[in-house]
Amino acid sequence: MIFSYADLFNFTKSILLKIGCPEKDAALAADVLLSADLRGVDSHGVARLSGYVRLWEKGRINATPNIKIVHETPSTAVVDGDGGLGLVVAPFAMQVAIDKAKIAGTGWVSVKHSNHYGIAGYHAMMALDHDMIGISLTNASPLVSPTFSKERLLGTNPIAVAIPAKNQPPFVADMATTTAANGKLEILQRKEMDAPLGWVQDKDGNQTTDSNGVKKGGALLPLGGDREHGSHKGYALGAIIDIFSAVLSGANYGPWVPPFVAFLEPDPNPVGEGLGHFFGAMRVDAFRPADDFKSHMDNWIVRFRQAKPTEGNEKVLIPGDPERELEAERRVSGIPLLTPVEEDLRSLGERFGVKL
């Protein structure tokens, strides 16, 4: 079924108000969640809402956090999210990075004691309105095996980079450091479909197409899938993000990152506090005049769009194109929800007295 952005926003905000979020936080969190649905990252949108509610019910999300800076220099900071929704903690921290960049040229913020923060791109794109380059990283529940391992030690650990242009749309890269994000597996599970080879390995370390392979004790694979296709590079990227997000801030890292699912308990002997994030903001005019840079970004984008496509492909895309085009369409035509997601939301609404 297809729902309007306004209806899903109001529903999401109402549920978040019911669990005790302040008005401003509920609206912000709903905006972050719905940005994923608008941009076609359906795995990280309203499909996750009931997961956040279950974590709140388990006492693992603080609906009224006191988010604060606990350490800083003119260009850096560490933010303590006080166990709040990552959907609220992350924009706070990204704004700190932007504010520092306004003064120092660049701003870098590492975050501890947070939770799942939605799509990485939302936070990176906050920098665009300030003629800044935005960077957004986060660690996540350990579902990924390093190359040559059967153990799950890393999360899907995404990275997003948003770069402003002048007349062209911005360059926005937003990707997991696994071959595919876990949310894409969840979508395949709802559709009762197999996963492509190279996404998952079984509990013995063998590649499998079973989209439920992770649930059966297997693991997601780093970007590349196997050593011959460069999985060691995906492993290294995921590790860097884990270190920047958590070892640097004092959050949990590696296998100690608390799981997103409420039915799994966090490690009883944590090495840090909550999930970790890392944000960067770089003022373009700290390097060269912003107009010059953005004009050359236009030139870069146009030239890459003019690249000759391979046979059977219509055009060459710039990172951010598919999401931008889908957002323009969905703002007008609405957001489609898979039947299991719709049923889950309706059930959630019935519990809290909120109509979808």
XYZ file of C-alpha atoms in Angstrom:
356
model
C 0.000 0.000 0.000
C 1.140 3.587 -0.643
C 1.089 6.250 2.085
C 1.720 9.972 1.889
C 4.792 11.420 3.525
C 2.581 13.539 5.801
C 0.578 10.540 7.052
C 3.686 8.480 7.819
C 5.406 11.464 9.433
C 2.447 12.192 11.702
C 2.102 8.508 12.621
C 5.805 8.153 13.426
C 5.912 11.366 15.433
C 2.797 10.333 17.396
C 4.329 6.966 18.322
C 7.529 8.658 19.473
C 5.516 11.113 21.574
C 3.732 8.136 23.151
C 7.037 6.680 24.368
C 7.915 10.005 25.990
C 10.020 11.854 23.428
C 9.738 15.651 23.659
C 7.868 17.296 20.774
C 11.026 18.624 19.104
C 12.852 15.296 19.368
C 9.863 13.309 18.084
C 9.581 15.559 15.031
C 13.318 15.368 14.328
C 13.447 11.583 14.721
C 10.423 11.182 12.440
C 12.103 13.409 9.840
C 15.303 11.328 9.941
C 13.379 8.052 9.639
C 11.154 9.251 6.798
C 14.141 10.644 4.905
C 15.222 7.037 4.418
C 11.844 6.013 2.973
C 11.800 9.037 0.683
C 15.265 8.230 -0.635
C 14.433 4.562 -1.213
C 16.466 3.221 1.707
C 13.357 1.420 2.930
C 15.317 -0.806 5.314
C 16.195 2.191 7.512
C 12.865 4.037 7.520
C 9.559 3.395 9.255
C 10.263 -0.345 9.013
C 12.623 0.263 11.964
C 10.118 2.145 14.139
C 8.879 -0.847 16.124
C 12.512 -1.835 16.745
C 13.205 1.479 18.461
C 10.027 1.079 20.525
C 11.060 -2.401 21.657
C 14.468 -1.071 22.723
C 12.714 1.670 24.700
C 10.502 -0.944 26.360
C 13.651 -2.842 27.387
C 15.103 0.309 28.924
C 17.848 0.514 26.333
C 16.729 3.821 24.784
C 16.318 6.985 26.827
C 13.422 9.031 25.420
C 14.525 12.198 27.243
C 18.331 12.228 27.021
C 20.635 14.964 28.232
C 22.884 15.070 25.161
C 26.067 16.972 25.933
C 29.655 17.671 24.927
C 32.005 15.972 27.394
C 35.345 16.919 25.827
C 36.344 19.439 23.192
C 39.008 21.513 21.474
C 38.360 24.350 18.992
C 37.885 21.850 16.142
C 36.970 18.565 17.878
C 34.501 17.217 20.410
C 33.195 14.084 22.056
C 29.427 13.962 22.556
C 27.681 11.755 25.131
C 24.239 10.763 23.778
C 22.938 9.655 27.210
C 21.356 6.566 25.656
C 19.056 8.623 23.444
C 17.659 7.801 20.030
C 20.506 7.951 17.549
C 17.998 9.733 15.313
C 18.244 12.668 17.729
C 21.803 12.296 19.034
C 23.393 12.260 15.571
C 21.930 15.562 14.303
C 23.009 17.207 17.569
C 26.572 15.981 17.079
C 26.660 16.879 13.387
C 25.536 20.390 14.267
C 28.438 20.615 16.724
C 30.807 19.661 13.896
C 29.248 22.312 11.635
C 29.467 24.991 14.321
C 33.124 24.206 14.929
C 33.856 24.273 11.199
C 32.334 27.754 10.982
C 35.050 28.949 13.348
C 38.005 26.609 12.815
C 37.508 25.610 9.174
C 36.819 21.982 10.042
C 34.901 20.241 12.816
C 35.234 16.619 13.967
C 32.947 14.958 16.488
C 33.016 11.450 17.898
C 29.955 10.162 19.780
C 29.391 7.572 22.520
C 26.335 6.263 24.379
C 24.054 6.470 21.345
C 21.833 4.095 19.356
C 21.068 3.318 15.690
C 20.996 6.668 13.869
C 19.019 5.920 10.683
C 20.611 6.586 7.309
C 24.125 7.980 7.373
C 23.404 10.347 4.492
C 20.878 12.444 6.421
C 23.544 13.660 8.832
C 26.239 14.231 6.216
C 23.802 16.286 4.112
C 23.250 18.717 6.998
C 26.548 20.321 5.974
C 25.431 21.159 2.437
C 23.423 24.267 3.339
C 26.564 25.770 4.876
C 28.822 25.273 1.833
C 30.528 22.471 3.723
C 31.456 18.897 2.985
C 29.780 16.539 5.457
C 31.000 13.145 6.632
C 28.987 10.664 8.676
C 30.125 7.285 10.076
C 28.680 4.857 12.597
C 29.404 1.441 13.983
C 26.600 -1.080 14.373
C 25.557 -4.460 15.766
C 28.188 -7.157 15.071
C 26.815 -9.113 12.110
C 29.886 -9.098 9.864
C 32.798 -11.519 9.770
C 36.243 -10.156 8.929
C 37.899 -11.748 5.915
C 38.909 -15.362 6.721
C 36.798 -15.403 9.912
C 33.646 -17.228 11.029
C 33.116 -14.856 13.969
C 30.855 -11.794 13.756
C 33.008 -8.907 14.944
C 31.932 -5.811 12.975
C 28.730 -4.050 11.984
C 27.679 -2.980 8.523
C 29.390 0.288 9.537
C 28.242 2.771 6.876
C 29.959 5.868 5.582
C 28.305 8.882 3.951
C 29.966 11.881 2.305
C 27.981 14.867 1.021
C 29.672 17.445 -1.238
C 27.983 20.653 -2.438
C 27.858 21.743 -6.076
C 26.628 24.960 -7.687
C 23.943 24.263 -10.307
C 24.196 20.492 -10.229
C 22.673 18.453 -7.377
C 25.125 17.572 -4.609
C 27.351 14.512 -4.672
C 26.033 12.207 -1.900
C 27.666 8.833 -1.340
C 25.942 6.734 1.346
C 26.940 3.101 1.666
C 27.525 0.202 4.003
C 30.991 -1.355 4.168
C 29.419 -4.769 3.617
C 28.429 -6.133 0.220
C 24.847 -5.327 1.278
C 23.289 -3.744 4.348
C 21.418 -6.019 6.759
C 18.232 -4.093 6.014
C 18.372 -5.324 2.414
C 18.448 -8.874 3.737
C 15.403 -8.070 5.875
C 13.563 -6.895 2.758
C 14.442 -10.152 0.970
C 13.234 -12.106 4.002
C 9.882 -10.300 3.903
C 9.617 -11.118 0.198
C 10.758 -14.721 0.841
C 13.559 -14.336 -1.695
C 17.154 -15.617 -1.807
C 20.141 -13.326 -1.426
C 22.744 -12.928 -4.181
C 25.926 -14.932 -3.713
C 28.538 -12.840 -1.934
C 26.224 -11.227 0.603
C 26.169 -13.860 3.350
C 28.145 -16.778 4.702
C 26.725 -19.620 6.817
C 27.818 -20.562 10.330
C 30.687 -22.627 8.905
C 32.018 -19.750 6.806
C 30.693 -20.957 3.456
C 28.937 -18.538 1.109
C 25.167 -19.024 0.935
C 22.177 -17.504 -0.826
C 19.890 -18.074 2.183
C 18.578 -14.610 3.114
C 18.029 -15.978 6.639
C 21.644 -17.105 6.855
C 22.606 -14.521 9.472
C 19.648 -15.530 11.654
C 20.886 -19.123 11.428
C 24.291 -18.244 12.875
C 26.019 -17.015 9.747
C 27.335 -13.562 8.989
C 27.240 -10.730 6.502
C 30.315 -10.418 4.312
C 32.533 -7.339 4.001
C 32.340 -5.300 0.802
C 33.841 -7.485 -1.926
C 32.378 -10.743 -0.636
C 35.613 -12.779 -0.618
C 39.368 -12.207 -0.662
C 39.617 -12.597 -4.450
C 37.087 -9.783 -4.935
C 38.600 -7.458 -2.338
C 36.744 -8.297 0.895
C 39.896 -7.348 2.821
C 39.257 -3.757 1.672
C 35.669 -3.817 2.921
C 36.924 -5.301 6.192
C 39.499 -2.522 6.546
C 36.910 0.198 5.831
C 34.522 -1.253 8.414
C 37.334 -1.463 10.947
C 38.353 2.176 10.390
C 34.765 3.315 10.937
C 34.520 1.217 14.121
C 37.697 2.794 15.492
C 36.767 6.382 14.567
C 33.244 5.972 15.928
C 33.888 4.045 19.120
C 37.513 3.527 20.151
C 37.971 7.283 19.722
C 34.830 8.250 21.665
C 34.534 5.618 24.388
C 31.603 3.730 22.849
C 31.445 -0.040 22.466
C 33.340 -1.437 19.508
C 33.636 -4.691 17.600
C 31.712 -7.600 19.169
C 30.721 -5.502 22.193
C 28.406 -3.178 20.221
C 24.876 -3.723 21.616
C 22.461 -5.428 19.190
C 19.653 -3.427 17.577
C 17.168 -6.227 18.182
C 15.630 -6.077 21.651
C 15.443 -9.854 22.132
C 19.257 -10.078 22.250
C 20.887 -8.716 25.385
C 23.963 -6.473 25.258
C 27.276 -7.970 26.351
C 27.328 -8.099 30.179
C 30.920 -6.819 30.151
C 30.890 -3.823 27.803
C 34.086 -2.026 26.869
C 32.335 1.330 26.397
C 28.988 3.101 26.355
C 26.344 2.405 23.705
C 26.923 2.740 19.956
C 29.414 5.189 18.479
C 29.289 7.667 15.598
C 31.776 10.022 13.950
C 31.027 13.233 12.064
C 33.046 15.693 10.061
C 32.291 19.084 8.547
C 34.773 20.866 6.287
C 34.171 24.451 5.220
C 34.892 24.602 1.498
C 36.281 28.125 1.719
C 38.867 26.859 4.186
C 40.482 25.371 1.071
C 39.437 27.606 -1.838
C 36.623 30.100 -2.609
C 33.332 28.232 -2.309
C 31.998 29.443 -5.670
C 35.152 28.264 -7.442
C 34.931 24.872 -5.824
C 31.225 24.448 -6.551
C 31.700 25.490 -10.184
C 34.377 22.837 -10.563
C 32.147 20.292 -8.828
C 29.543 21.094 -11.489
C 32.205 20.481 -14.132
C 33.235 17.207 -12.460
C 29.624 15.992 -12.265
C 28.757 16.980 -15.839
C 31.850 15.254 -17.239
C 31.138 12.044 -15.378
C 27.507 12.129 -16.518
C 28.825 12.330 -20.083
C 30.831 9.127 -19.686
C 29.928 6.599 -22.359
C 27.730 3.894 -20.787
C 28.406 0.226 -21.323
C 26.075 -1.771 -23.544
C 22.665 -2.250 -21.990
C 23.045 0.682 -19.592
C 21.300 3.967 -20.246
C 23.593 6.375 -18.401
C 26.348 6.805 -15.841
C 25.110 7.848 -12.410
C 26.590 10.222 -9.863
C 26.425 9.088 -6.223
C 23.106 10.353 -4.852
C 21.246 10.322 -8.203
C 18.960 7.331 -7.559
C 17.994 8.535 -4.080
C 17.374 12.105 -5.236
C 15.204 10.995 -8.138
C 13.209 8.637 -5.945
C 12.698 11.318 -3.285
C 11.260 13.706 -5.881
C 8.869 10.974 -7.025
C 7.819 9.773 -3.565
C 7.129 13.249 -2.227
C 4.443 13.474 -4.912
C 3.199 9.907 -5.369
C 3.706 8.608 -1.831
C 5.794 5.971 -0.074
C 5.077 2.278 -0.725
C 5.268 -0.086 2.246
C 5.639 -3.838 2.039
C 2.682 -5.701 3.548
C 4.687 -7.032 6.553
C 5.863 -3.480 7.353
C 2.353 -2.077 7.044
C 0.970 -4.810 9.303
C 3.727 -4.197 11.850
C 2.981 -0.459 11.919
C -0.762 -1.008 12.250
C -0.138 -3.378 15.154
C 2.142 -0.793 16.760
C -0.508 1.875 16.254
C -3.171 -0.263 17.912
C -0.968 -0.718 20.974
C -0.479 3.021 21.396
C -3.855 4.236 20.139
C -2.444 5.861 17.016
C -4.194 5.291 13.681
C -2.149 4.678 10.545
